[in-house]
PDB file of C-alpha atoms in Angstrom:
ATOM      1  CA  MET A  18       0.000   0.000   0.000  1.00 41.00           C
ATOM      2  CA  ALA A  19       1.401   3.388  -1.007  1.00 41.00           C
ATOM      3  CA  SER A  20       2.154   5.816   1.800  1.00 42.00           C
ATOM      4  CA  PRO A  21       0.247   9.133   1.874  1.00 47.00           C
ATOM      5  CA  ARG A  22       1.909  11.934  -0.067  1.00 49.00           C
ATOM      6  CA  ARG A  23       3.700  14.360   2.214  1.00 51.00           C
ATOM      7  CA  ILE A  24       2.271  17.880   2.424  1.00 57.00           C
ATOM      8  CA  GLY A  25       4.348  20.897   3.436  1.00 55.00           C
ATOM      9  CA  ALA A  26       3.805  22.648   6.760  1.00 57.00           C
ATOM     10  CA  PRO A  27       1.028  25.288   6.747  1.00 57.00           C
ATOM     11  CA  ASP A  28       3.350  27.977   8.119  1.00 57.00           C
ATOM     12  CA  ALA A  29       6.266  27.284   5.778  1.00 83.00           C
ATOM     13  CA  LYS A  30       7.760  30.341   4.049  1.00 92.00           C
ATOM     14  CA  ASN A  31       7.377  28.880   0.554  1.00 94.00           C
ATOM     15  CA  ARG A  32       3.707  28.122   1.202  1.00 95.00           C
ATOM     16  CA  VAL A  33       3.066  31.753   2.110  1.00 95.00           C
ATOM     17  CA  VAL A  34       4.911  32.896  -1.027  1.00 97.00           C
ATOM     18  CA  LEU A  35       2.719  30.596  -3.149  1.00 97.00           C
ATOM     19  CA  LEU A  36      -0.440  31.955  -1.529  1.00 97.00           C
ATOM     20  CA  ASP A  37       0.705  35.514  -2.221  1.00 97.00           C
ATOM     21  CA  ALA A  38       1.456  34.631  -5.843  1.00 98.00           C
ATOM     22  CA  ALA A  39      -1.934  32.995  -6.378  1.00 97.00           C
ATOM     23  CA  GLU A  40      -3.717  35.997  -4.869  1.00 97.00           C
ATOM     24  CA  GLN A  41      -1.798  38.417  -7.087  1.00 96.00           C
ATOM     25  CA  LEU A  42      -2.755  36.440 -10.193  1.00 96.00           C
ATOM     26  CA  LEU A  43      -6.392  36.408  -9.110  1.00 95.00           C
ATOM     27  CA  LEU A  44      -6.382  40.178  -8.762  1.00 93.00           C
ATOM     28  CA  GLU A  45      -4.397  40.963 -11.892  1.00 93.00           C
ATOM     29  CA  GLU A  46      -5.617  38.373 -14.404  1.00 94.00           C
ATOM     30  CA  GLY A  47      -8.573  36.496 -12.909  1.00 92.00           C
ATOM     31  CA  TYR A  48      -9.014  32.936 -11.702  1.00 92.00           C
ATOM     32  CA  ALA A  49      -8.527  31.377 -15.147  1.00 93.00           C
ATOM     33  CA  ALA A  50      -4.880  32.481 -15.029  1.00 94.00           C
ATOM     34  CA  VAL A  51      -4.175  30.662 -11.762  1.00 95.00           C
ATOM     35  CA  THR A  52      -2.460  27.417 -12.752  1.00 96.00           C
ATOM     36  CA  SER A  53       0.227  25.565 -10.848  1.00 96.00           C
ATOM     37  CA  ARG A  54       2.874  26.640 -13.362  1.00 96.00           C
ATOM     38  CA  ARG A  55       1.819  30.310 -13.362  1.00 97.00           C
ATOM     39  CA  VAL A  56       1.707  30.393  -9.556  1.00 98.00           C
ATOM     40  CA  ALA A  57       5.163  28.813  -9.323  1.00 97.00           C
ATOM     41  CA  ASP A  58       6.569  31.250 -11.903  1.00 97.00           C
ATOM     42  CA  ARG A  59       5.136  34.239 -10.042  1.00 97.00           C
ATOM     43  CA  ALA A  60       6.505  32.905  -6.741  1.00 96.00           C
ATOM     44  CA  GLY A  61       9.931  32.158  -8.249  1.00 96.00           C
ATOM     45  CA  LEU A  62       9.662  28.505  -7.233  1.00 96.00           C
ATOM     46  CA  LYS A  63       9.602  25.146  -8.980  1.00 95.00           C
ATOM     47  CA  PRO A  64       6.134  23.941 -10.148  1.00 94.00           C
ATOM     48  CA  GLN A  65       6.440  20.753  -8.089  1.00 94.00           C
ATOM     49  CA  LEU A  66       6.361  22.798  -4.903  1.00 95.00           C
ATOM     50  CA  VAL A  67       2.782  23.886  -5.584  1.00 96.00           C
ATOM     51  CA  HIS A  68       1.593  20.321  -5.168  1.00 93.00           C
ATOM     52  CA  TYR A  69       3.980  19.726  -2.311  1.00 94.00           C
ATOM     53  CA  TYR A  70       2.082  22.309  -0.276  1.00 95.00           C
ATOM     54  CA  PHE A  71      -1.363  21.815  -1.821  1.00 95.00           C
ATOM     55  CA  ARG A  72      -2.724  18.434  -2.904  1.00 93.00           C
ATOM     56  CA  THR A  73      -4.933  20.010  -5.561  1.00 94.00           C
ATOM     57  CA  MET A  74      -5.536  23.433  -7.079  1.00 94.00           C
ATOM     58  CA  GLU A  75      -8.817  23.510  -5.179  1.00 94.00           C
ATOM     59  CA  ASP A  76      -6.841  23.214  -1.942  1.00 95.00           C
ATOM     60  CA  LEU A  77      -4.757  26.181  -3.065  1.00 96.00           C
ATOM     61  CA  PHE A  78      -7.830  28.283  -3.846  1.00 96.00           C
ATOM     62  CA  LEU A  79      -9.384  27.330  -0.511  1.00 96.00           C
ATOM     63  CA  ALA A  80      -6.230  28.329   1.354  1.00 96.00           C
ATOM     64  CA  VAL A  81      -6.066  31.707  -0.416  1.00 97.00           C
ATOM     65  CA  PHE A  82      -9.722  32.376   0.307  1.00 96.00           C
ATOM     66  CA  HIS A  83      -9.575  31.222   3.932  1.00 96.00           C
ATOM     67  CA  ARG A  84      -6.538  33.387   4.682  1.00 96.00           C
ATOM     68  CA  ARG A  85      -8.107  36.522   3.184  1.00 94.00           C
ATOM     69  CA  ALA A  86     -11.504  35.825   4.795  1.00 95.00           C
ATOM     70  CA  GLU A  87     -10.033  35.464   8.282  1.00 95.00           C
ATOM     71  CA  GLU A  88      -7.971  38.624   7.803  1.00 94.00           C
ATOM     72  CA  GLY A  89     -11.090  40.412   6.597  1.00 91.00           C
ATOM     73  CA  LEU A  90     -13.114  39.360   9.625  1.00 92.00           C
ATOM     74  CA  ALA A  91     -10.402  40.632  11.951  1.00 92.00           C
ATOM     75  CA  VAL A  92     -10.236  43.978  10.117  1.00 89.00           C
ATOM     76  CA  LEU A  93     -14.026  44.279  10.090  1.00 88.00           C
ATOM     77  CA  THR A  94     -14.344  43.524  13.804  1.00 88.00           C
ATOM     78  CA  THR A  95     -11.782  46.199  14.642  1.00 88.00           C
ATOM     79  CA  ALA A  96     -13.348  48.713  12.260  1.00 84.00           C
ATOM     80  CA  LEU A  97     -16.824  48.292  13.701  1.00 84.00           C
ATOM     81  CA  GLN A  98     -15.518  49.138  17.163  1.00 87.00           C
ATOM     82  CA  SER A  99     -14.494  52.600  15.976  1.00 87.00           C
ATOM     83  CA  PRO A 100     -16.355  55.767  17.090  1.00 90.00           C
ATOM     84  CA  GLN A 101     -17.816  56.006  13.585  1.00 91.00           C
ATOM     85  CA  PRO A 102     -18.867  52.452  12.699  1.00 90.00           C
ATOM     86  CA  LEU A 103     -20.906  53.453   9.638  1.00 89.00           C
ATOM     87  CA  TRP A 104     -17.937  55.222   8.038  1.00 91.00           C
ATOM     88  CA  ALA A 105     -15.771  52.238   8.941  1.00 89.00           C
ATOM     89  CA  LEU A 106     -18.229  49.795   7.393  1.00 86.00           C
ATOM     90  CA  TRP A 107     -18.544  51.904   4.239  1.00 86.00           C
ATOM     91  CA  ARG A 108     -14.769  52.039   3.857  1.00 86.00           C
ATOM     92  CA  PHE A 109     -14.527  48.280   4.390  1.00 86.00           C
ATOM     93  CA  SER A 110     -17.334  47.469   1.944  1.00 83.00           C
ATOM     94  CA  THR A 111     -15.990  49.672  -0.837  1.00 82.00           C
ATOM     95  CA  ALA A 112     -12.316  48.652  -0.740  1.00 82.00           C
ATOM     96  CA  PRO A 113     -11.693  47.977  -4.455  1.00 81.00           C
ATOM     97  CA  GLU A 114      -9.035  45.274  -4.096  1.00 84.00           C
ATOM     98  CA  ALA A 115     -11.013  43.210  -1.595  1.00 85.00           C
ATOM     99  CA  THR A 116     -14.153  43.520  -3.708  1.00 83.00           C
ATOM    100  CA  ARG A 117     -12.342  42.416  -6.875  1.00 86.00           C
ATOM    101  CA  LEU A 118     -10.912  39.394  -5.079  1.00 91.00           C
ATOM    102  CA  THR A 119     -14.328  38.454  -3.696  1.00 88.00           C
ATOM    103  CA  MET A 120     -15.854  38.590  -7.152  1.00 86.00           C
ATOM    104  CA  GLU A 121     -13.111  36.355  -8.573  1.00 91.00           C
ATOM    105  CA  PHE A 122     -13.810  33.806  -5.868  1.00 93.00           C
ATOM    106  CA  MET A 123     -17.531  33.975  -6.582  1.00 90.00           C
ATOM    107  CA  GLY A 124     -16.871  33.251 -10.258  1.00 89.00           C
ATOM    108  CA  LEU A 125     -14.560  30.394  -9.342  1.00 91.00           C
ATOM    109  CA  ALA A 126     -17.150  28.965  -6.922  1.00 91.00           C
ATOM    110  CA  ASN A 127     -19.418  28.139  -9.868  1.00 89.00           C
ATOM    111  CA  HIS A 128     -16.967  25.356 -10.703  1.00 86.00           C
ATOM    112  CA  ARG A 129     -15.811  24.299  -7.213  1.00 90.00           C
ATOM    113  CA  LYS A 130     -18.386  23.199  -4.647  1.00 89.00           C
ATOM    114  CA  ALA A 131     -16.039  23.212  -1.652  1.00 92.00           C
ATOM    115  CA  LEU A 132     -15.132  26.835  -2.298  1.00 93.00           C
ATOM    116  CA  ARG A 133     -18.788  27.740  -2.736  1.00 94.00           C
ATOM    117  CA  ALA A 134     -19.568  26.317   0.718  1.00 94.00           C
ATOM    118  CA  GLU A 135     -16.735  28.350   2.271  1.00 95.00           C
ATOM    119  CA  ILE A 136     -17.919  31.537   0.588  1.00 94.00           C
ATOM    120  CA  VAL A 137     -21.449  31.038   1.905  1.00 94.00           C
ATOM    121  CA  TYR A 138     -20.146  30.352   5.414  1.00 95.00           C
ATOM    122  CA  TYR A 139     -17.965  33.461   5.565  1.00 94.00           C
ATOM    123  CA  ALA A 140     -20.487  35.669   3.763  1.00 92.00           C
ATOM    124  CA  GLU A 141     -23.024  34.882   6.469  1.00 94.00           C
ATOM    125  CA  ARG A 142     -20.491  35.657   9.192  1.00 94.00           C
ATOM    126  CA  PHE A 143     -19.592  38.974   7.560  1.00 92.00           C
ATOM    127  CA  ARG A 144     -23.220  39.906   7.113  1.00 92.00           C
ATOM    128  CA  GLN A 145     -24.077  39.080  10.730  1.00 92.00           C
ATOM    129  CA  GLU A 146     -21.245  41.301  11.987  1.00 90.00           C
ATOM    130  CA  GLN A 147     -22.176  44.111   9.612  1.00 89.00           C
ATOM    131  CA  ASN A 148     -25.875  43.923  10.448  1.00 90.00           C
ATOM    132  CA  ARG A 149     -25.198  43.912  14.179  1.00 89.00           C
ATOM    133  CA  ALA A 150     -23.028  47.022  13.884  1.00 88.00           C
ATOM    134  CA  ILE A 151     -25.512  48.901  11.702  1.00 88.00           C
ATOM    135  CA  THR A 152     -28.405  48.000  14.003  1.00 90.00           C
ATOM    136  CA  GLU A 153     -26.537  49.286  17.059  1.00 89.00           C
ATOM    137  CA  ALA A 154     -25.390  52.430  15.253  1.00 88.00           C
ATOM    138  CA  LEU A 155     -28.856  53.343  13.980  1.00 88.00           C
ATOM    139  CA  ARG A 156     -30.330  52.859  17.454  1.00 88.00           C
ATOM    140  CA  ARG A 157     -27.593  55.014  18.967  1.00 88.00           C
ATOM    141  CA  TYR A 158     -28.337  57.804  16.481  1.00 88.00           C
ATOM    142  CA  GLY A 159     -32.071  57.531  17.058  1.00 88.00           C
ATOM    143  CA  HIS A 160     -32.766  56.570  13.453  1.00 85.00           C
ATOM    144  CA  ASN A 161     -36.160  54.999  12.772  1.00 82.00           C
ATOM    145  CA  THR A 162     -35.618  51.522  11.302  1.00 82.00           C
ATOM    146  CA  ALA A 163     -39.294  50.713  10.762  1.00 82.00           C
ATOM    147  CA  ASP A 164     -39.290  51.679   7.085  1.00 80.00           C
ATOM    148  CA  VAL A 165     -35.830  50.368   6.158  1.00 82.00           C
ATOM    149  CA  PRO A 166     -34.503  47.527   8.345  1.00 90.00           C
ATOM    150  CA  PRO A 167     -30.737  47.625   9.109  1.00 88.00           C
ATOM    151  CA  VAL A 168     -30.109  44.425   7.147  1.00 90.00           C
ATOM    152  CA  VAL A 169     -31.309  46.219   4.000  1.00 91.00           C
ATOM    153  CA  TRP A 170     -28.585  48.850   4.450  1.00 85.00           C
ATOM    154  CA  THR A 171     -26.082  46.037   4.968  1.00 86.00           C
ATOM    155  CA  VAL A 172     -27.032  44.327   1.726  1.00 88.00           C
ATOM    156  CA  PHE A 173     -27.165  47.655  -0.078  1.00 86.00           C
ATOM    157  CA  ALA A 174     -23.595  48.596   0.869  1.00 80.00           C
ATOM    158  CA  THR A 175     -22.252  45.216  -0.246  1.00 80.00           C
ATOM    159  CA  SER A 176     -24.228  45.192  -3.486  1.00 86.00           C
ATOM    160  CA  VAL A 177     -23.211  48.715  -4.464  1.00 85.00           C
ATOM    161  CA  SER A 178     -19.509  47.980  -4.050  1.00 77.00           C
ATOM    162  CA  GLN A 179     -19.645  44.714  -5.996  1.00 79.00           C
ATOM    163  CA  ALA A 180     -21.749  46.122  -8.820  1.00 87.00           C
ATOM    164  CA  LEU A 181     -19.581  49.201  -9.299  1.00 83.00           C
ATOM    165  CA  VAL A 182     -16.313  47.267  -9.230  1.00 78.00           C
ATOM    166  CA  MET A 183     -17.699  44.880 -11.849  1.00 79.00           C
ATOM    167  CA  GLU A 184     -18.805  47.783 -14.029  1.00 87.00           C
ATOM    168  CA  ARG A 185     -15.478  49.580 -13.720  1.00 83.00           C
ATOM    169  CA  ALA A 186     -13.709  46.405 -14.877  1.00 76.00           C
ATOM    170  CA  LEU A 187     -15.779  46.658 -18.060  1.00 82.00           C
ATOM    171  CA  GLY A 188     -15.073  50.360 -18.467  1.00 89.00           C
ATOM    172  CA  ILE A 189     -18.465  51.589 -17.223  1.00 93.00           C
ATOM    173  CA  ASP A 190     -18.492  54.497 -14.770  1.00 93.00           C
ATOM    174  CA  THR A 191     -21.684  56.432 -15.492  1.00 95.00           C
ATOM    175  CA  GLY A 192     -23.428  57.271 -12.227  1.00 95.00           C
ATOM    176  CA  HIS A 193     -20.655  55.922 -10.011  1.00 92.00           C
ATOM    177  CA  GLU A 194     -19.555  59.251  -8.561  1.00 93.00           C
ATOM    178  CA  GLU A 195     -23.160  60.256  -7.878  1.00 95.00           C
ATOM    179  CA  THR A 196     -23.923  56.929  -6.205  1.00 92.00           C
ATOM    180  CA  PHE A 197     -20.963  57.147  -3.871  1.00 89.00           C
ATOM    181  CA  ALA A 198     -21.748  60.774  -3.088  1.00 93.00           C
ATOM    182  CA  PHE A 199     -25.357  59.826  -2.218  1.00 92.00           C
ATOM    183  CA  CYS A 200     -24.229  57.066   0.137  1.00 89.00           C
ATOM    184  CA  GLU A 201     -21.694  59.292   1.857  1.00 92.00           C
ATOM    185  CA  ARG A 202     -24.252  62.085   2.317  1.00 94.00           C
ATOM    186  CA  TRP A 203     -26.490  59.610   4.141  1.00 89.00           C
ATOM    187  CA  ILE A 204     -23.648  58.584   6.446  1.00 91.00           C
ATOM    188  CA  ARG A 205     -22.779  62.244   7.145  1.00 94.00           C
ATOM    189  CA  ARG A 206     -26.334  62.895   8.314  1.00 92.00           C
ATOM    190  CA  LEU A 207     -25.812  60.314  11.056  1.00 91.00           C
ATOM    191  CA  GLU A 208     -22.098  60.477  11.886  1.00 92.00           C
ATOM    192  CA  GLY A 209     -20.950  63.797  10.478  1.00 93.00           C
ATOM    193  CA  GLU A 210     -17.649  64.168   8.667  1.00 94.00           C
ATOM    194  CA  PRO A 211     -15.182  61.300   9.056  1.00 90.00           C
ATOM    195  CA  MET A 212     -12.841  61.902  11.963  1.00 83.00           C
ATOM    196  CA  PRO A 213      -9.184  62.808  11.163  1.00 70.00           C
ATOM    197  CA  ALA A 214      -8.019  59.347  12.186  1.00 53.00           C
ATOM    198  CA  VAL A 215      -9.919  57.778   9.296  1.00 49.00           C
ATOM    199  CA  ALA A 216     -10.487  60.696   6.931  1.00 45.00           C
ATOM    200  CA  GLY A 217      -7.697  59.682   4.585  1.00 43.00           C
ATOM    201  CA  GLN A 218      -9.087  56.160   4.304  1.00 48.00           C
ATOM    202  CA  VAL A 219     -12.801  56.841   3.937  1.00 44.00           C
ATOM    203  CA  SER A 220     -13.367  58.983   0.864  1.00 45.00           C
ATOM    204  CA  ALA A 221     -14.873  56.318  -1.340  1.00 45.00           C
ATOM    205  CA  THR A 222     -16.210  58.959  -3.709  1.00 44.00           C
ATOM    206  CA  ALA A 223     -12.760  60.309  -4.492  1.00 44.00           C
ATOM    207  CA  GLU A 224     -11.190  56.844  -4.704  1.00 50.00           C
ATOM    208  CA  HIS A 225     -13.753  55.605  -7.214  1.00 49.00           C
ATOM    209  CA  ARG A 226     -13.778  58.601  -9.537  1.00 46.00           C
TER     210      ARG A 226
END
């Protein structure tokens, strides 16, 4: 009976380099460009090492997604504890790079069931955290949530960012500046101008022009 194939340690330096390379290819060229040879070339390593650290390409995609998702949850949790949670959530939801990566994973999930299950799991966790923060913030500001439940604002923020990033990738930008300006006006009514500590990171309107 053949012995199980050895897999490299999860914290090995070369494994991290391969994950970085795969993520860069996803962002720059899309999931179709992520092959074992391309990942190895980008990482400056031999192709055999890809399968030394990951049994299959699906394992590689899962590792890239899991790493970014856990990092994202940590960033989101910290952001929502800020004095201006709505500005923090808006900044988080409209980060172009993170949104592009999420959309690549969603496209890839159509072909890989294990990745689809992970996306659903983390998407629900993100949405629960976001909805909890928005609910608490709206109550704190005395905003009436009877007409528009907090979860609607949560879905709206996520949908806007994904739709606009997808359109920009195609070269469409009509209405983008106005949409971001509208959303930021709504946040200003509740939280005022972004505080100096986050002002340089929040201007989604300027970043997406």
